[in-house]
Coordinates of C-alpha atoms and ligand atoms in Angstrom, one line a residue:
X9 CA -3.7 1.2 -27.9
X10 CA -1.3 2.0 -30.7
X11 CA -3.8 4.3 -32.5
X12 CA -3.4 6.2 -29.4
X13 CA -0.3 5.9 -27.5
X14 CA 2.4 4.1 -26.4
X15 CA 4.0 3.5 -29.5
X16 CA 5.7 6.4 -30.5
X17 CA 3.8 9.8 -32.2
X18 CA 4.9 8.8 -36.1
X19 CA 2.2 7.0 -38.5
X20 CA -0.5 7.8 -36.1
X21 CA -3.3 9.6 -38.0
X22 CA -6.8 9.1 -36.2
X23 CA -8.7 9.1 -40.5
X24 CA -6.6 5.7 -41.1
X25 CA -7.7 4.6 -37.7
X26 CA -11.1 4.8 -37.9
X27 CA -10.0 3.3 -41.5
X28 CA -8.5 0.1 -39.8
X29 CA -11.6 0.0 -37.0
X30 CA -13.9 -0.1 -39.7
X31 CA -12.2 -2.7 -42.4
X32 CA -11.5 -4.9 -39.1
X33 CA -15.7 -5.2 -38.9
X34 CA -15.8 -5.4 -42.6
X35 CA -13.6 -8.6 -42.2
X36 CA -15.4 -9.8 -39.0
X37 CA -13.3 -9.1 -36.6
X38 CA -15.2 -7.4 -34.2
X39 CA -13.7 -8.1 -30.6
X40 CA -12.3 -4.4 -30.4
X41 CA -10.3 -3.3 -27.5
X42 CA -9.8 0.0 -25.4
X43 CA -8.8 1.5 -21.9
X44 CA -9.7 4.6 -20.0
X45 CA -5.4 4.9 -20.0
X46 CA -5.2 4.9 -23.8
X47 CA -4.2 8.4 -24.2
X48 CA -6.1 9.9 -21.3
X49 CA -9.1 9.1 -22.8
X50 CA -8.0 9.7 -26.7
X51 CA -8.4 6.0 -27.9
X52 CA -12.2 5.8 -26.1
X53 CA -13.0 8.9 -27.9
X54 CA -11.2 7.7 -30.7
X55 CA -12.9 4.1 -31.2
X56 CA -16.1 6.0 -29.9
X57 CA -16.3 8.1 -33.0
X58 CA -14.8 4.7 -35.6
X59 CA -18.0 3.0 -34.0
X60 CA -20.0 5.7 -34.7
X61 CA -23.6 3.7 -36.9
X62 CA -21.9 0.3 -36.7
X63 CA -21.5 0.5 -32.5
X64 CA -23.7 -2.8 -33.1
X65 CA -21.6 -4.8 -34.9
X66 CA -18.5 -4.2 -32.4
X67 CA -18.0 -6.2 -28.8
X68 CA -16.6 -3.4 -27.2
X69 CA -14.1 -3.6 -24.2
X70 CA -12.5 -1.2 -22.2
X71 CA -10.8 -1.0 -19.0
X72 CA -10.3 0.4 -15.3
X73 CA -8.3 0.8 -12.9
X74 CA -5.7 2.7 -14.2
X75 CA -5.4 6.4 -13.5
X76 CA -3.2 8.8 -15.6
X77 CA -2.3 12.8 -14.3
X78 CA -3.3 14.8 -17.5
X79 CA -0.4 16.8 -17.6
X80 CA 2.4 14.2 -16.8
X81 CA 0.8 11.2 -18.8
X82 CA 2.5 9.0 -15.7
X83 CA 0.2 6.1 -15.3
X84 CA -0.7 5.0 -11.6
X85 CA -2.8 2.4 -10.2
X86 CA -6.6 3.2 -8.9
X87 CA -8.8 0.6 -8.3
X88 CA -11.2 2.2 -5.7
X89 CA -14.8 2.2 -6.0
X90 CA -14.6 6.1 -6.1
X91 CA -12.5 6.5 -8.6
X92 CA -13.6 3.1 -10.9
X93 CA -17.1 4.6 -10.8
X94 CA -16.0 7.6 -11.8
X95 CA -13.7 6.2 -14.7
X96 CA -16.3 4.0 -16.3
X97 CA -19.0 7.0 -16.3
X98 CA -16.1 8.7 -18.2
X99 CA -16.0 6.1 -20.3
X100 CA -19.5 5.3 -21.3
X101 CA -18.8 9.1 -22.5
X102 CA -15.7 9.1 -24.4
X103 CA -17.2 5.9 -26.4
X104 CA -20.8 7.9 -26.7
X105 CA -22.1 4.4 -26.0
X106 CA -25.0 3.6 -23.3
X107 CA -23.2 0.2 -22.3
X108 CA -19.9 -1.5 -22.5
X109 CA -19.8 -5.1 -23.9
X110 CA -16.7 -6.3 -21.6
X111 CA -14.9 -3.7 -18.4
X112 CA -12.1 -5.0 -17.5
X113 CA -10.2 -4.5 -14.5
X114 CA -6.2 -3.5 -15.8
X115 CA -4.4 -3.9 -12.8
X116 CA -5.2 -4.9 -8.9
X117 CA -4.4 -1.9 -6.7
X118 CA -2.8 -2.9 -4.0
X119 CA -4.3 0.2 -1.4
X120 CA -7.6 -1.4 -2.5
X121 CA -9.1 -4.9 -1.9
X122 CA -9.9 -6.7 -4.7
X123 CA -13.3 -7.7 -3.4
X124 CA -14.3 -4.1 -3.2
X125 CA -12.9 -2.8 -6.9
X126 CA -14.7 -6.0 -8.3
X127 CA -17.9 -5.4 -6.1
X128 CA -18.0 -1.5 -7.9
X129 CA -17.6 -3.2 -11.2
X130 CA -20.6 -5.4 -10.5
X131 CA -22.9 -2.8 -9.6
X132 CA -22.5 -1.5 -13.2
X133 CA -23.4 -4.8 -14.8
X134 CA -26.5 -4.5 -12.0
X135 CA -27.1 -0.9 -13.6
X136 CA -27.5 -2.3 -16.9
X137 CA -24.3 0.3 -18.2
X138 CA -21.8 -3.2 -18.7
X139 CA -22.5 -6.6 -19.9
X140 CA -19.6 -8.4 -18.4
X141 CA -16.1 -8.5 -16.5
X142 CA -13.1 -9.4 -17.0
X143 CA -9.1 -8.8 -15.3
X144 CA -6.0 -8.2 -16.7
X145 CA -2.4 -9.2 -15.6
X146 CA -4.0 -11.5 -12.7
X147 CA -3.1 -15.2 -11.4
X148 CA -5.6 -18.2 -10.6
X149 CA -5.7 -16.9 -6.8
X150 CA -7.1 -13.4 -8.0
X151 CA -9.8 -14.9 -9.9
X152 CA -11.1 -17.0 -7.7
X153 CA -11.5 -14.5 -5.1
X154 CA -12.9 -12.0 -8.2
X155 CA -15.1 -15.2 -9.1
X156 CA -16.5 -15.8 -5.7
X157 CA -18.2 -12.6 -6.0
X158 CA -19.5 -11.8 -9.5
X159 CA -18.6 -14.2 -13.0
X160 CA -15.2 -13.9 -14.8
X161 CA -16.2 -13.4 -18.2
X162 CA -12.5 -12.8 -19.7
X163 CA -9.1 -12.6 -18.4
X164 CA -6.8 -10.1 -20.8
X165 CA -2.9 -10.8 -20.0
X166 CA -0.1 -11.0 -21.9
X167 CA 0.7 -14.1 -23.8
X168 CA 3.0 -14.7 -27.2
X169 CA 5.7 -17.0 -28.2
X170 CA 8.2 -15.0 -26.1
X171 CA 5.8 -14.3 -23.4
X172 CA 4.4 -17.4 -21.4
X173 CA 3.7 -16.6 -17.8
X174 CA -0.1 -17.2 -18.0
X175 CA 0.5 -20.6 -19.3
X176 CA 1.8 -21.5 -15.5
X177 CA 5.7 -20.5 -16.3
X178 CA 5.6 -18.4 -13.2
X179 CA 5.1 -20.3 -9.8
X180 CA 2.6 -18.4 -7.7
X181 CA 4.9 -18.0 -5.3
X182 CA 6.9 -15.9 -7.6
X183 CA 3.9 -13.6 -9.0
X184 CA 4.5 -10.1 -8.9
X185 CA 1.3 -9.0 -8.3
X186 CA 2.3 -5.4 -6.7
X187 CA 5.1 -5.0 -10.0
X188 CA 4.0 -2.6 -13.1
X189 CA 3.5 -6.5 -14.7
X190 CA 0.9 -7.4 -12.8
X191 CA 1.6 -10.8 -11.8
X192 CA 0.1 -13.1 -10.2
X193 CA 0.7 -16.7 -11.6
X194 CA -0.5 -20.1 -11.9
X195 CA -2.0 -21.6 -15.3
X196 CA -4.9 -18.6 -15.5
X197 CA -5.2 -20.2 -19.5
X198 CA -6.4 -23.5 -18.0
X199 CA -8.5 -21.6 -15.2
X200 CA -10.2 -19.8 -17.9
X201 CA -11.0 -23.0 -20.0
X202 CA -12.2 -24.5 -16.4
X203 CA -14.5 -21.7 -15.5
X204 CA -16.4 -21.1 -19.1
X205 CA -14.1 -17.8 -19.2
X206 CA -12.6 -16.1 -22.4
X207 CA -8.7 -16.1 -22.4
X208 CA -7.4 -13.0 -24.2
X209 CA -3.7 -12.6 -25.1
X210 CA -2.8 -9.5 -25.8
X211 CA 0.5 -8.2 -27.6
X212 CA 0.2 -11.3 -29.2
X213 CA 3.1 -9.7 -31.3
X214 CA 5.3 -9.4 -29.3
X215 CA 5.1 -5.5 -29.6
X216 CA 5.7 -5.9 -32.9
X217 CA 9.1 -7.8 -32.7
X218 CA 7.5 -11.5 -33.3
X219 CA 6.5 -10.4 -36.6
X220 CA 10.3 -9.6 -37.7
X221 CA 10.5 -6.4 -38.5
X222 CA 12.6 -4.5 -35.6
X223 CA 16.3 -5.3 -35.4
X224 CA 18.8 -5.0 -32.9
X225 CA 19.4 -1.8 -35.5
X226 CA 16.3 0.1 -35.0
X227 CA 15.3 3.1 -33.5
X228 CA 12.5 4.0 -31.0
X229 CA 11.1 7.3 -30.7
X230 CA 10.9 8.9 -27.0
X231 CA 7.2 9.0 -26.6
X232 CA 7.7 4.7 -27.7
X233 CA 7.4 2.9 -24.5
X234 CA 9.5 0.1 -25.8
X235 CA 12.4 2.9 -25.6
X236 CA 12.4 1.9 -22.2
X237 CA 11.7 -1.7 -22.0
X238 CA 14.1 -4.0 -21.1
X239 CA 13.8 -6.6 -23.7
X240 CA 14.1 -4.1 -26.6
X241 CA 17.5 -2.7 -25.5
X242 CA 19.8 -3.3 -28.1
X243 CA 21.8 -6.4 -26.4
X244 CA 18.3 -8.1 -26.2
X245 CA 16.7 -7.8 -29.5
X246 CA 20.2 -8.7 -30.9
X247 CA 19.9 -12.3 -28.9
X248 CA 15.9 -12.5 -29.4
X249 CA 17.0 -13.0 -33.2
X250 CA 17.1 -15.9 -32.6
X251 CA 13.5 -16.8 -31.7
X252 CA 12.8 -14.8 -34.9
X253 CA 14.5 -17.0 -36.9
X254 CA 12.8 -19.5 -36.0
X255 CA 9.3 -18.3 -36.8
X256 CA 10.6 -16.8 -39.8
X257 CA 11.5 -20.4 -40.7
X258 CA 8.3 -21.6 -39.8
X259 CA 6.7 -18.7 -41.8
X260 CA 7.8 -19.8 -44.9
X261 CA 7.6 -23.6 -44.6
X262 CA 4.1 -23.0 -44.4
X263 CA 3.8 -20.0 -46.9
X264 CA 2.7 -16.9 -43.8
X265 CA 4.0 -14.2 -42.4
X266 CA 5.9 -14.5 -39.4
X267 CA 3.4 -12.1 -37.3
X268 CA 0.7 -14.6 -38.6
X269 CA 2.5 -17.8 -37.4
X270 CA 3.0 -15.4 -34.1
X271 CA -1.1 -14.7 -33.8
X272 CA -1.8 -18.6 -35.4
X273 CA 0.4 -20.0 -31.8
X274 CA -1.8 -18.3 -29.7
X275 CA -4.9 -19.4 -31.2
X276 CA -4.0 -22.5 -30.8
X277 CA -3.6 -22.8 -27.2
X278 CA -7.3 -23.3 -26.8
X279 CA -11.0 -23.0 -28.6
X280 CA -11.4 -20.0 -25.5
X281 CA -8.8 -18.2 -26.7
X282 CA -8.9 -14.7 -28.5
X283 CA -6.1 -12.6 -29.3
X284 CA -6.0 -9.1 -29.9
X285 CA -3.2 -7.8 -32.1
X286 CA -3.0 -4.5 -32.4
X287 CA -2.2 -1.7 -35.4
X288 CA -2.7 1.5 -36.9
X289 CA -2.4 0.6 -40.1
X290 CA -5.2 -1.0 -43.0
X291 CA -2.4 -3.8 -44.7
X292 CA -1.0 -5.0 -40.7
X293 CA -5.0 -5.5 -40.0
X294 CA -6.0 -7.5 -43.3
X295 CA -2.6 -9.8 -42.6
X296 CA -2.8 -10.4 -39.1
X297 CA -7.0 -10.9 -39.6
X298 CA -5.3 -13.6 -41.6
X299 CA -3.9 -15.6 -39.3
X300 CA -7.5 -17.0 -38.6
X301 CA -7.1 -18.8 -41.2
X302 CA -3.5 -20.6 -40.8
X303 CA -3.5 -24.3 -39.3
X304 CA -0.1 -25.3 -37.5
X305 CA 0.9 -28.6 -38.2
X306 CA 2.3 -30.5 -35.5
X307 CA 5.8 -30.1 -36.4
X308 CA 5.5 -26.3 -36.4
X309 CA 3.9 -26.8 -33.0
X310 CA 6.9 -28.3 -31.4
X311 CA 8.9 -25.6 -33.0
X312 CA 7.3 -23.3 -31.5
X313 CA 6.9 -24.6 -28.0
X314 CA 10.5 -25.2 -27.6
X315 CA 11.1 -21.9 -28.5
X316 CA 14.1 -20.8 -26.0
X317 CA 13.0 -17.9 -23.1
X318 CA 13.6 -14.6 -24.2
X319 CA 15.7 -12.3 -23.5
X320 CA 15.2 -9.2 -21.2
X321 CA 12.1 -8.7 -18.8
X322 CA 8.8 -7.7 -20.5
X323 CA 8.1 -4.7 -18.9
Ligands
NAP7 N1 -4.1 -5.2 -20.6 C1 -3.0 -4.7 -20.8 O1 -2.3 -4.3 -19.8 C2 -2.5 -4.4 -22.2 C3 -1.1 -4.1 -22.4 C4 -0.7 -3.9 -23.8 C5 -1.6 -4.0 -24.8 N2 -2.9 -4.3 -24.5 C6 -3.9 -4.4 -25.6 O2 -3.5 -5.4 -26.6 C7 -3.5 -4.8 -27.9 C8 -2.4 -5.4 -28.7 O3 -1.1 -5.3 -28.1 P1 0.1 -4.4 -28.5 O4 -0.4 -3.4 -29.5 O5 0.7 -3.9 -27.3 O6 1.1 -5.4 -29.2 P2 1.1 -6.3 -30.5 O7 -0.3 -6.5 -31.0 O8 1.9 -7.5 -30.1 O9 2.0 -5.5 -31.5 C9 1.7 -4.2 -32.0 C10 2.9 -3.7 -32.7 O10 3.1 -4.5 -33.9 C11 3.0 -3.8 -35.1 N3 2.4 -4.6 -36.0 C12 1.1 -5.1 -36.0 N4 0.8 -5.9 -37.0 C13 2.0 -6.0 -37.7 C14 2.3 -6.7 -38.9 N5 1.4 -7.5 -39.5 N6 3.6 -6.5 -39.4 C15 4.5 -5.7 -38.7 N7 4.2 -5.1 -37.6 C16 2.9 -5.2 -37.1 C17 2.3 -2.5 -34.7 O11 2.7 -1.5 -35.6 P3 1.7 -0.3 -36.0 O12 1.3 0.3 -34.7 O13 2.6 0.6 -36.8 O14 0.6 -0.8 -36.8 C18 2.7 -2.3 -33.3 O15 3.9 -1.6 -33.2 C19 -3.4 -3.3 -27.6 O16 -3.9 -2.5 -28.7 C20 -4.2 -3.1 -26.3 O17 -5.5 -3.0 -26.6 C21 -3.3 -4.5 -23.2

């Protein structure tokens, strides 16, 4: 996503992107990860033309749902059949690809039934044109209504040391499913590992503040989204310090980098779950692919766990 949008105009350079796409397959990591949204269309095109002679070795996922005005970049939600069908023929396009591994669905639109988005989706796995389906930003009721018609392969939400909601944090009688969030609640990790589905955390990072280097100092560009969101205004990322501390702590007890303790957590909330930290940049990819690689001990566990909530709402 960062390759593309979202995170501000600086660094991005689309040569050290495909760079980063194609030393992440080099070091087999291969799960890679798009959206129609990206960019209006940039980071499909963008991962399209990374993929280009090596679109085998990828499991390519995108998503839809999501519908952004050209000229505005403002981001709405669209999950009707016309418009979904239309957004994944897009797709297959931007990625100059004849079928897409994993389509997600990015958010529930309200004006539209779930059983009729997820029905669309399902005639393109019918069609050949997608493997499988996933959601993102949905609670256990969602998914089972979404399972009742067609398999959930994968469920994409956010989850990190300062983000727990899909671990069952959030009642379901508090989900937000209507909100920019999503919503939706229950324990959607432990439905996932109930119903042979994939969970996938994404901003495992934190947006980049688990792996503690943004202060309560720094500066975000205008076209960075965390400019406006409330748990990087300055009064929060000064009190967040001190969840960094402590994975900094952890970090060096057990000779990582913070980020990797931040990816390690996450991995070890279940064999089903996969990750997806993102990055524009070759040296953030080779150290976060290491995290793989990093055992927490049980003492770093509890550490973790009783991290304190953070401080400011995630979106
Ligand atoms: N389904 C959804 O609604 C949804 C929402 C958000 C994201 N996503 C997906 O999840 C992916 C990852 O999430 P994310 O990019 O939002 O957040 P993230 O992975 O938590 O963090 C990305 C940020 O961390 C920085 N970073 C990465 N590795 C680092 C390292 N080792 N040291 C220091 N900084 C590091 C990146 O900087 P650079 O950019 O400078 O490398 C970027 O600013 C996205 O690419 C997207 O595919 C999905």
């Amino acid at each position: 996503m960062g390759m593309s949008w979202a995170y501000g105009d600086a660094d991005r350079d689309d040569a050290t992107s495909r760079q980063v796409v194609n030393r992440a397959l080099d070091l087999g990591v291969t799960f890679i990860d798009t959206a129609s949204v990206y960019g209006v269309g940039d980071n499909e095109r963008l991962v399209g033309s990374a993929l280009a002679g090596r679109r085998d070795e990828a499991f390519l996922a995108t998503k839809t749902g999501l519908r952004s005005d050209y000229e505005t970049r403002r981001i709405r939600r669209d999950a009707s059949p016309e418009w979904v069908r239309a957004d994944v023929t897009g797709s297959l396009e931007r990625l100059g690809v004849d079928v897409i591994d994993l389509l997600y669905l990015h958010r529930i639109d309200p004006a539209t039934p779930l059983e009729e988005t997820w029905g669309a989706l399902a005639e393109f796995v019918t069609e050949g044109k997608v493997r499988y389906l996933g959601l993102s930003e949905v609670g256990v009721a969602e998914l089972d209504r979404a399972q009742a018609i067609h398999p959930v392969t994968a469920v994409q939400s956010e989850l990190s040391l300062w983000t727990r909601d899909p671990l069952g944090s959030v009642p379901l009688a508090t989900g937000n499913p209507a909100g920019v969030g999503g919503g939706g609640g229950g324990n959607v990790v432990q439905w996932c590992a109930d119903n042979g589905a994939a969970f996938v955390p994404f901003s495992p990072l934190g947006r980049g503040y688990l792996t503690g280097t943004i202060s309560a100092s720094s500066e975000f560009e205008a076209t960075d989204l965390r400019a406006s969101n409330p748990r990087f205004s300055a009064e929060a990322r000064a009190e967040n310090e001190r969840l960094v501390e402590v994975v900094r702590r952890v970090a060096e007890r057990l000779g990582a980098r913070p980020g990797q303790v931040a990816i390690a957590w996450t991995l070890a909330q279940g064999e089903h779950v996969i990750p997806i930290p993102g990055t524009k940049r070759v040296a953030y990819l080779e150290e976060n692919a290491g995290a793989a690689a990093i055992d927490l001990d049980a003492a770093a566990l509890t550490e973790l766990t009783e991290l304190p909530a953070a401080s400011g709402s995630r979106y």
